[in-house]
Amino acid sequence: MTDVPQRQPVAAHHLLNFIDGRWAPAASGRTRTNRNPADLRDRIGEFTESDGADAERAVAAAATALPGWRALGPIRRAAHLTALGRQLADREEEFTAAITREQGKLRAEARAEVARARAVLEFTAGQARLLGGVTAPAEEDRTFAYTFRRPLGVVGLVSPWNFPLAIPVWKVAPALLSGCTAVLKPSPLTPLTAALLTDAAQRAGVPDGVLNLVQGDAAAGAALVAHPQVAGISFTGSLAVGTAIHTAGAPRLLRTQLELGGKNAVIVLADADLDRAVDAVLHGAFGQAGQRCSATSRAVVDRRVRDAFLARLVKRVAALRVGPGDDPDSEVCPVVDPVLCGGGPAARPGLPEGCYVQPTVIRDVPWDSELAQEEVFGPVLAVVDADGFDDAMRIANCRERGPTGPAPPPPARTTASSRRPPRR
């Protein structure tokens, strides 16, 4: 096994929380090890592990900063977002390297994420002149009716690991533009990128207390949800955690914004250009090792072309090169943390010990099985057979959770593997 490559050390203050304009350790003194999923020998650092006491301090700082930030007005607040966008542009390579190192994605994917974050900041700053209210006709004489916008107040922003820069930015940017102050609680799997974002915001002139960073796991997030001064929570992650947040906040009518993933389908019909269909499925299912809520997790394929489609697809998938994100020859990155058993670990000469999983295609998947219904968040594609367009559309739209509601009960005297979703 080769030696661990020498990498840029993490600045000591980036291992800490950022509260009221100062970097500080967790009140408990506890830390959590962050490792590179492409090479588990590479210890990125010991990041602070926060709990409710740290969340309390961050919320207090945000509440103190709220009146001044609210009074600044949207146009001047937008100037800070524009300055933050310049910070990301100037530090593009630093952010790209951090995302690849702690999340695992390919350098090209990480660089695209930095570009997306900059675009979000540019778009959001442009909304500053659109935040006015409206005037409305009044029923009473000598009455002037109008509306105006006010910020919610302090908001908690809980972000996932799969887009450790872009998703925090698209939570932070609208919150700050609207006059809210914020506590960002990133995933404990990607603390460095969030620390760099917070550092960039400070350098962009965002006042102390307006954006606070609390590192850690569930304890810190739960404390934000329970805090009476937190007026809203934005969360991206699993259905289970999103449900818990919504339930916990309901008694006090906490405003929640929840993005909880999906089970996306590509439909391949009999008249499809199969080579182009394979290209689309290959990118959608195995880009970023399938760790996207927009990943192609199901291919619903007309039986008449199923075998021809699979022959092309399997050949391409088997040839994909799994490897570290900073290797220019890699086509599929590692997953973010170790798979303890199963999963078909990828192996090739010279590949370091990491969280590598072989891209996987599973055929003959029943439309109502767990694999066809639930998000996998890995390089796994379920192939479901369909009998033409109408059948494919019913399968794609029939999920236990989603816009179509619960899946219908099975017809009498049929099995789950053989029944077809009924017409709606």
Short mmCIF file of C-alpha atoms in Angstrom, two decimals:
data_model
loop_
_atom_site.label_atom_id
_atom_site.label_comp_id
_atom_site.label_asym_id
_atom_site.label_seq_id
_atom_site.Cartn_x
_atom_site.Cartn_y
_atom_site.Cartn_z
CA MET A 1 0.00 0.00 0.00
CA THR A 2 1.36 3.44 -0.90
CA ASP A 3 1.99 6.20 1.59
CA VAL A 4 -0.76 8.64 2.45
CA PRO A 5 -0.45 11.62 0.06
CA GLN A 6 0.49 14.92 1.68
CA ARG A 7 -2.39 17.38 1.56
CA GLN A 8 -2.91 20.96 2.59
CA PRO A 9 -3.54 20.99 6.35
CA VAL A 10 -6.83 22.38 7.57
CA ALA A 11 -6.58 25.72 9.37
CA ALA A 12 -7.11 25.20 13.10
CA HIS A 13 -10.02 27.65 13.32
CA HIS A 14 -11.92 25.84 10.56
CA LEU A 15 -12.28 22.89 12.93
CA LEU A 16 -14.46 25.00 15.24
CA ASN A 17 -17.91 26.57 15.44
CA PHE A 18 -18.41 30.18 14.30
CA ILE A 19 -20.69 32.11 16.67
CA ASP A 20 -21.13 35.88 16.85
CA GLY A 21 -18.12 36.52 14.66
CA ARG A 22 -15.71 34.27 16.59
CA TRP A 23 -14.40 30.75 16.09
CA ALA A 24 -14.84 28.61 19.19
CA PRO A 25 -14.85 24.92 20.21
CA ALA A 26 -17.97 23.13 21.38
CA ALA A 27 -18.92 23.74 24.98
CA SER A 28 -18.49 20.03 25.67
CA GLY A 29 -15.00 19.93 24.17
CA ARG A 30 -15.97 16.87 22.11
CA THR A 31 -14.74 16.37 18.54
CA ARG A 32 -15.50 14.11 15.58
CA THR A 33 -12.98 12.73 13.07
CA ASN A 34 -13.54 13.62 9.43
CA ARG A 35 -11.90 11.29 6.89
CA ASN A 36 -11.48 11.31 3.14
CA PRO A 37 -13.88 8.69 1.69
CA ALA A 38 -11.51 8.11 -1.22
CA ASP A 39 -8.64 7.25 1.13
CA LEU A 40 -9.58 6.45 4.71
CA ARG A 41 -5.98 6.90 5.82
CA ASP A 42 -6.34 10.61 5.13
CA ARG A 43 -7.67 12.19 8.32
CA ILE A 44 -8.92 15.65 7.38
CA GLY A 45 -9.27 16.83 10.97
CA GLU A 46 -10.96 16.63 14.34
CA PHE A 47 -14.01 18.87 14.02
CA THR A 48 -15.95 20.16 16.98
CA GLU A 49 -19.06 18.20 17.99
CA SER A 50 -21.76 20.54 19.26
CA ASP A 51 -24.83 20.04 21.39
CA GLY A 52 -27.71 22.14 22.68
CA ALA A 53 -25.50 24.59 24.57
CA ASP A 54 -23.73 25.62 21.37
CA ALA A 55 -27.02 25.94 19.50
CA GLU A 56 -28.30 28.16 22.32
CA ARG A 57 -25.32 30.50 21.99
CA ALA A 58 -25.68 30.65 18.21
CA VAL A 59 -29.40 31.45 18.36
CA ALA A 60 -28.76 34.17 20.94
CA ALA A 61 -26.13 35.74 18.68
CA ALA A 62 -28.47 35.60 15.69
CA ALA A 63 -31.31 37.15 17.70
CA THR A 64 -29.06 40.02 18.82
CA ALA A 65 -27.92 40.69 15.24
CA LEU A 66 -31.44 40.54 13.81
CA PRO A 67 -32.60 44.17 14.30
CA GLY A 68 -29.53 45.68 12.67
CA TRP A 69 -29.53 43.24 9.77
CA ARG A 70 -33.26 43.73 9.19
CA ALA A 71 -32.82 47.52 9.17
CA LEU A 72 -30.06 47.33 6.56
CA GLY A 73 -32.56 46.81 3.75
CA PRO A 74 -32.51 44.23 0.93
CA ILE A 75 -30.35 46.15 -1.52
CA ARG A 76 -27.49 46.59 0.93
CA ARG A 77 -27.93 43.03 2.14
CA ALA A 78 -27.63 41.89 -1.48
CA ALA A 79 -24.27 43.61 -1.73
CA HIS A 80 -22.94 41.17 0.87
CA LEU A 81 -24.17 38.23 -1.21
CA THR A 82 -22.44 39.67 -4.26
CA ALA A 83 -19.23 39.98 -2.24
CA LEU A 84 -19.64 36.38 -1.08
CA GLY A 85 -19.95 35.31 -4.71
CA ARG A 86 -16.64 37.02 -5.44
CA GLN A 87 -15.09 35.14 -2.54
CA LEU A 88 -16.20 31.83 -4.05
CA ALA A 89 -14.79 32.85 -7.44
CA ASP A 90 -11.44 33.85 -5.94
CA ARG A 91 -11.26 30.64 -3.87
CA GLU A 92 -12.70 28.25 -6.45
CA GLU A 93 -9.80 25.80 -6.27
CA GLU A 94 -9.85 25.77 -2.46
CA PHE A 95 -13.57 24.96 -2.37
CA THR A 96 -13.25 22.40 -5.17
CA ALA A 97 -10.46 20.58 -3.36
CA ALA A 98 -12.34 20.61 -0.04
CA ILE A 99 -15.54 19.21 -1.57
CA THR A 100 -13.64 16.42 -3.33
CA ARG A 101 -11.58 15.58 -0.27
CA GLU A 102 -14.37 15.30 2.30
CA GLN A 103 -17.40 14.37 0.16
CA GLY A 104 -15.58 12.30 -2.44
CA LYS A 105 -17.08 13.60 -5.68
CA LEU A 106 -15.06 13.98 -8.86
CA ARG A 107 -13.15 17.23 -9.28
CA ALA A 108 -15.33 18.16 -12.25
CA GLU A 109 -18.46 17.55 -10.15
CA ALA A 110 -17.04 19.60 -7.28
CA ARG A 111 -16.07 22.47 -9.57
CA ALA A 112 -19.57 22.43 -11.05
CA GLU A 113 -20.97 22.68 -7.52
CA VAL A 114 -18.91 25.80 -6.84
CA ALA A 115 -20.24 27.30 -10.07
CA ARG A 116 -23.80 26.43 -9.02
CA ALA A 117 -23.29 28.12 -5.64
CA ARG A 118 -22.04 31.28 -7.34
CA ALA A 119 -25.04 31.25 -9.67
CA VAL A 120 -27.42 30.94 -6.71
CA LEU A 121 -25.79 33.94 -5.04
CA GLU A 122 -26.00 35.97 -8.24
CA PHE A 123 -29.67 35.11 -8.76
CA THR A 124 -30.61 35.75 -5.13
CA ALA A 125 -28.85 39.11 -5.00
CA GLY A 126 -30.84 40.09 -8.09
CA GLN A 127 -34.08 39.54 -6.20
CA ALA A 128 -33.33 42.41 -3.82
CA ARG A 129 -35.37 44.93 -5.82
CA LEU A 130 -38.34 42.58 -6.03
CA LEU A 131 -38.98 42.23 -2.29
CA GLY A 132 -41.55 45.02 -2.05
CA GLY A 133 -45.19 44.54 -1.12
CA VAL A 134 -48.30 45.37 -3.13
CA THR A 135 -51.14 47.84 -2.98
CA ALA A 136 -54.67 46.45 -3.10
CA PRO A 137 -58.17 47.89 -3.68
CA ALA A 138 -59.99 48.72 -0.44
CA GLU A 139 -63.71 48.32 0.19
CA GLU A 140 -63.93 51.33 2.52
CA ASP A 141 -63.74 54.97 1.41
CA ARG A 142 -60.61 56.93 2.31
CA THR A 143 -58.79 53.65 2.99
CA PHE A 144 -55.40 52.71 1.59
CA ALA A 145 -54.60 48.97 1.64
CA TYR A 146 -51.08 47.70 1.19
CA THR A 147 -48.81 44.82 2.14
CA PHE A 148 -45.14 44.71 3.02
CA ARG A 149 -42.63 41.96 3.70
CA ARG A 150 -40.86 41.31 6.97
CA PRO A 151 -38.24 38.65 7.76
CA LEU A 152 -39.29 35.66 9.81
CA GLY A 153 -36.48 36.23 12.30
CA VAL A 154 -33.85 33.68 13.31
CA VAL A 155 -33.84 30.59 11.10
CA GLY A 156 -32.07 27.23 11.42
CA LEU A 157 -30.54 25.84 8.23
CA VAL A 158 -29.77 22.10 8.33
CA SER A 159 -27.93 20.93 5.23
CA PRO A 160 -26.82 17.51 3.90
CA TRP A 161 -23.46 16.16 2.82
CA ASN A 162 -24.08 15.42 -0.85
CA PHE A 163 -23.91 19.08 -1.95
CA PRO A 164 -21.90 20.57 0.93
CA LEU A 165 -21.57 24.02 -0.67
CA ALA A 166 -24.48 24.49 -3.06
CA ILE A 167 -27.27 23.48 -0.67
CA PRO A 168 -26.03 25.62 2.24
CA VAL A 169 -25.74 28.54 -0.18
CA TRP A 170 -29.26 28.16 -1.50
CA LYS A 171 -30.49 28.16 2.11
CA VAL A 172 -28.24 30.95 3.41
CA ALA A 173 -28.64 33.34 0.48
CA PRO A 174 -32.45 33.82 0.50
CA ALA A 175 -32.54 33.81 4.30
CA LEU A 176 -29.99 36.62 4.55
CA LEU A 177 -31.41 38.61 1.63
CA SER A 178 -34.86 38.62 3.23
CA GLY A 179 -33.44 40.01 6.48
CA CYS A 180 -33.34 36.84 8.56
CA THR A 181 -30.32 35.89 10.61
CA ALA A 182 -29.26 32.27 10.54
CA VAL A 183 -27.64 29.33 12.27
CA LEU A 184 -26.18 26.87 9.77
CA LYS A 185 -25.91 23.25 10.96
CA PRO A 186 -24.19 21.23 8.21
CA SER A 187 -23.83 17.47 7.98
CA PRO A 188 -21.11 16.09 10.27
CA LEU A 189 -19.76 14.27 7.21
CA THR A 190 -18.82 17.52 5.41
CA PRO A 191 -17.88 20.10 8.05
CA LEU A 192 -14.90 21.63 6.24
CA THR A 193 -16.82 23.01 3.27
CA ALA A 194 -19.34 24.67 5.59
CA ALA A 195 -16.50 26.20 7.61
CA LEU A 196 -14.94 27.60 4.43
CA LEU A 197 -18.31 29.06 3.39
CA THR A 198 -18.71 30.72 6.78
CA ASP A 199 -15.16 32.06 6.56
CA ALA A 200 -15.94 33.47 3.09
CA ALA A 201 -19.08 35.15 4.42
CA GLN A 202 -17.07 36.83 7.16
CA ARG A 203 -14.53 38.05 4.60
CA ALA A 204 -17.44 39.32 2.48
CA GLY A 205 -18.39 41.64 5.33
CA VAL A 206 -21.43 39.84 6.70
CA PRO A 207 -21.83 41.34 10.21
CA ASP A 208 -21.13 39.34 13.34
CA GLY A 209 -24.04 37.18 14.44
CA VAL A 210 -25.87 37.27 11.11
CA LEU A 211 -24.53 33.88 9.97
CA ASN A 212 -23.45 31.42 12.65
CA LEU A 213 -22.04 27.91 12.18
CA VAL A 214 -22.72 25.04 14.58
CA GLN A 215 -20.98 21.78 13.67
CA GLY A 216 -22.21 18.40 14.85
CA ASP A 217 -24.88 15.77 14.53
CA ALA A 218 -28.47 15.30 15.70
CA ALA A 219 -28.19 16.98 19.12
CA ALA A 220 -27.39 20.38 17.65
CA GLY A 221 -30.10 20.09 15.01
CA ALA A 222 -32.74 19.01 17.53
CA ALA A 223 -31.84 21.97 19.74
CA LEU A 224 -32.45 24.37 16.85
CA VAL A 225 -35.86 22.85 16.14
CA ALA A 226 -36.87 23.10 19.80
CA HIS A 227 -35.59 26.62 20.41
CA PRO A 228 -38.45 29.12 20.91
CA GLN A 229 -36.53 31.93 19.19
CA VAL A 230 -36.06 29.95 15.98
CA ALA A 231 -38.87 31.02 13.66
CA GLY A 232 -38.18 28.63 10.79
CA ILE A 233 -36.19 25.54 9.83
CA SER A 234 -34.99 24.62 6.36
CA PHE A 235 -33.91 20.99 6.13
CA THR A 236 -32.63 18.79 3.31
CA GLY A 237 -32.16 15.11 4.07
CA SER A 238 -33.97 11.91 4.88
CA LEU A 239 -37.71 11.38 5.20
CA ALA A 240 -37.31 10.08 8.75
CA VAL A 241 -35.48 13.17 9.99
CA GLY A 242 -37.73 15.52 8.04
CA THR A 243 -40.79 13.90 9.59
CA ALA A 244 -39.27 14.24 13.07
CA ILE A 245 -38.54 17.94 12.48
CA HIS A 246 -42.05 18.63 11.22
CA THR A 247 -43.61 16.73 14.13
CA ALA A 248 -41.42 18.38 16.77
CA GLY A 249 -42.13 21.87 15.45
CA ALA A 250 -45.86 21.44 14.92
CA PRO A 251 -46.98 22.25 18.52
CA ARG A 252 -45.52 25.74 18.24
CA LEU A 253 -46.41 26.17 14.54
CA LEU A 254 -42.76 26.25 13.51
CA ARG A 255 -42.40 27.05 9.82
CA THR A 256 -40.56 24.23 8.09
CA GLN A 257 -39.21 23.83 4.59
CA LEU A 258 -38.35 20.20 3.88
CA GLU A 259 -36.64 18.61 0.89
CA LEU A 260 -36.71 14.86 1.46
CA GLY A 261 -35.44 13.17 -1.67
CA GLY A 262 -37.20 11.18 -4.36
CA LYS A 263 -37.28 8.07 -6.50
CA ASN A 264 -36.72 9.34 -10.01
CA ALA A 265 -37.56 7.28 -13.07
CA VAL A 266 -36.39 7.33 -16.67
CA ILE A 267 -38.93 5.79 -19.04
CA VAL A 268 -37.52 3.96 -22.07
CA LEU A 269 -40.18 3.17 -24.66
CA ALA A 270 -40.05 0.88 -27.68
CA ASP A 271 -39.29 3.72 -30.11
CA ALA A 272 -36.43 5.16 -28.07
CA ASP A 273 -32.93 5.81 -29.38
CA LEU A 274 -31.34 3.25 -27.07
CA ASP A 275 -27.82 4.64 -27.25
CA ARG A 276 -29.03 8.07 -26.16
CA ALA A 277 -31.21 6.48 -23.48
CA VAL A 278 -28.20 4.62 -22.11
CA ASP A 279 -26.18 7.87 -22.07
CA ALA A 280 -28.90 9.59 -20.06
CA VAL A 281 -29.35 6.73 -17.59
CA LEU A 282 -25.60 6.28 -17.14
CA HIS A 283 -25.11 9.91 -16.16
CA GLY A 284 -28.27 10.10 -14.06
CA ALA A 285 -27.76 6.88 -12.12
CA PHE A 286 -24.01 6.85 -11.54
CA GLY A 287 -22.94 10.49 -11.56
CA GLN A 288 -21.76 11.38 -8.03
CA ALA A 289 -22.16 7.65 -7.29
CA GLY A 290 -25.94 8.08 -7.30
CA GLN A 291 -25.82 10.28 -4.19
CA ARG A 292 -28.31 12.87 -5.39
CA CYS A 293 -32.01 13.26 -4.70
CA SER A 294 -32.33 13.86 -8.45
CA ALA A 295 -30.47 10.64 -9.34
CA THR A 296 -32.00 8.20 -11.80
CA SER A 297 -32.87 5.42 -9.39
CA ARG A 298 -35.30 3.55 -11.65
CA ALA A 299 -35.36 2.75 -15.35
CA VAL A 300 -38.87 1.78 -16.44
CA VAL A 301 -38.32 -0.02 -19.73
CA ASP A 302 -40.74 -1.34 -22.33
CA ARG A 303 -40.42 -5.12 -22.44
CA ARG A 304 -40.01 -5.04 -26.22
CA VAL A 305 -36.64 -3.29 -25.95
CA ARG A 306 -35.64 -4.32 -22.45
CA ASP A 307 -33.00 -6.88 -23.48
CA ALA A 308 -31.44 -4.63 -26.11
CA PHE A 309 -31.36 -1.72 -23.67
CA LEU A 310 -29.78 -3.80 -20.91
CA ALA A 311 -27.15 -5.22 -23.25
CA ARG A 312 -25.97 -1.71 -24.09
CA LEU A 313 -26.30 -0.41 -20.52
CA VAL A 314 -24.54 -3.27 -18.72
CA LYS A 315 -21.59 -3.09 -21.10
CA ARG A 316 -21.17 0.62 -20.38
CA VAL A 317 -21.65 0.27 -16.61
CA ALA A 318 -19.16 -2.58 -16.34
CA ALA A 319 -16.53 -0.38 -18.01
CA LEU A 320 -16.95 2.56 -15.63
CA ARG A 321 -13.75 3.38 -13.78
CA VAL A 322 -14.32 3.75 -10.04
CA GLY A 323 -11.70 5.79 -8.24
CA PRO A 324 -10.73 8.86 -6.21
CA GLY A 325 -12.31 12.14 -7.14
CA ASP A 326 -8.94 13.79 -7.70
CA ASP A 327 -7.88 11.14 -10.23
CA PRO A 328 -8.67 12.55 -13.72
CA ASP A 329 -9.30 9.01 -15.00
CA SER A 330 -12.05 8.29 -12.44
CA GLU A 331 -15.62 8.18 -13.72
CA VAL A 332 -17.46 7.15 -10.53
CA CYS A 333 -16.45 8.55 -7.14
CA PRO A 334 -16.62 6.75 -3.79
CA VAL A 335 -19.71 6.98 -1.61
CA VAL A 336 -19.42 9.29 1.36
CA ASP A 337 -18.94 6.71 4.14
CA PRO A 338 -18.07 3.02 4.43
CA VAL A 339 -20.47 0.26 3.39
CA LEU A 340 -20.20 -2.33 6.13
CA CYS A 341 -21.32 -5.38 4.18
CA GLY A 342 -22.59 -6.27 0.73
CA GLY A 343 -22.73 -3.63 -1.95
CA GLY A 344 -20.11 -5.18 -4.23
CA PRO A 345 -16.96 -3.23 -3.22
CA ALA A 346 -15.01 -1.99 -6.21
CA ALA A 347 -11.40 -3.10 -6.39
CA ARG A 348 -8.60 -2.47 -8.85
CA PRO A 349 -4.80 -2.35 -8.55
CA GLY A 350 -3.57 0.75 -6.75
CA LEU A 351 -6.98 1.79 -5.43
CA PRO A 352 -6.57 3.02 -1.83
CA GLU A 353 -8.74 1.79 1.01
CA GLY A 354 -11.88 3.85 0.65
CA CYS A 355 -15.65 3.83 0.35
CA TYR A 356 -15.83 2.40 -3.17
CA VAL A 357 -18.93 0.59 -4.40
CA GLN A 358 -19.26 -1.15 -7.75
CA PRO A 359 -21.96 0.47 -9.95
CA THR A 360 -24.86 -1.97 -9.93
CA VAL A 361 -27.78 -2.71 -12.28
CA ILE A 362 -30.62 -4.95 -11.05
CA ARG A 363 -33.17 -6.28 -13.52
CA ASP A 364 -36.66 -7.78 -13.05
CA VAL A 365 -37.39 -5.49 -10.12
CA PRO A 366 -41.10 -5.64 -9.11
CA TRP A 367 -42.68 -2.20 -9.47
CA ASP A 368 -43.92 -2.20 -5.85
CA SER A 369 -40.81 -3.64 -4.18
CA GLU A 370 -38.77 -1.63 -1.70
CA LEU A 371 -35.98 -1.25 -4.23
CA ALA A 372 -38.40 0.29 -6.72
CA GLN A 373 -40.09 2.49 -4.12
CA GLU A 374 -37.40 3.75 -1.74
CA GLU A 375 -34.40 5.99 -2.32
CA VAL A 376 -31.06 4.13 -2.36
CA PHE A 377 -28.57 7.03 -2.51
CA GLY A 378 -25.87 4.91 -4.06
CA PRO A 379 -24.71 3.69 -7.49
CA VAL A 380 -27.64 1.30 -7.90
CA LEU A 381 -30.17 1.25 -10.75
CA ALA A 382 -33.42 -0.74 -10.55
CA VAL A 383 -34.78 -1.82 -13.94
CA VAL A 384 -38.57 -2.30 -13.97
CA ASP A 385 -40.41 -3.83 -16.93
CA ALA A 386 -43.43 -2.09 -18.48
CA ASP A 387 -46.01 -2.98 -21.12
CA GLY A 388 -46.10 0.18 -23.22
CA PHE A 389 -46.54 3.88 -22.48
CA ASP A 390 -49.59 3.79 -20.21
CA ASP A 391 -48.15 1.04 -18.05
CA ALA A 392 -44.78 2.82 -17.80
CA MET A 393 -46.47 6.05 -16.72
CA ARG A 394 -48.49 4.28 -14.02
CA ILE A 395 -45.36 2.60 -12.68
CA ALA A 396 -43.36 5.83 -12.68
CA ASN A 397 -46.13 7.73 -10.89
CA CYS A 398 -47.00 5.09 -8.34
CA ARG A 399 -45.02 5.55 -5.15
CA GLU A 400 -45.82 5.14 -1.50
CA ARG A 401 -44.87 8.81 -1.05
CA GLY A 402 -45.17 11.46 -3.69
CA PRO A 403 -47.69 13.52 -5.63
CA THR A 404 -49.85 10.50 -6.44
CA GLY A 405 -50.24 9.51 -2.79
CA PRO A 406 -50.11 5.97 -1.41
CA ALA A 407 -49.84 3.04 -3.77
CA PRO A 408 -53.15 1.22 -4.28
CA PRO A 409 -53.77 -2.08 -2.50
CA PRO A 410 -53.12 -5.26 -4.48
CA PRO A 411 -56.00 -6.77 -6.44
CA ALA A 412 -57.44 -10.02 -5.06
CA ARG A 413 -55.56 -13.29 -5.62
CA THR A 414 -52.39 -11.76 -7.05
CA THR A 415 -48.87 -11.50 -5.72
CA ALA A 416 -46.84 -8.36 -5.22
CA SER A 417 -44.35 -9.47 -7.85
CA SER A 418 -46.89 -10.10 -10.58
CA ARG A 419 -49.58 -7.47 -10.16
CA ARG A 420 -49.56 -4.29 -12.20
CA PRO A 421 -50.45 -0.86 -10.79
CA PRO A 422 -54.12 -0.29 -11.67
CA ARG A 423 -55.32 2.60 -13.80
CA ARG A 424 -56.08 5.84 -12.00
#
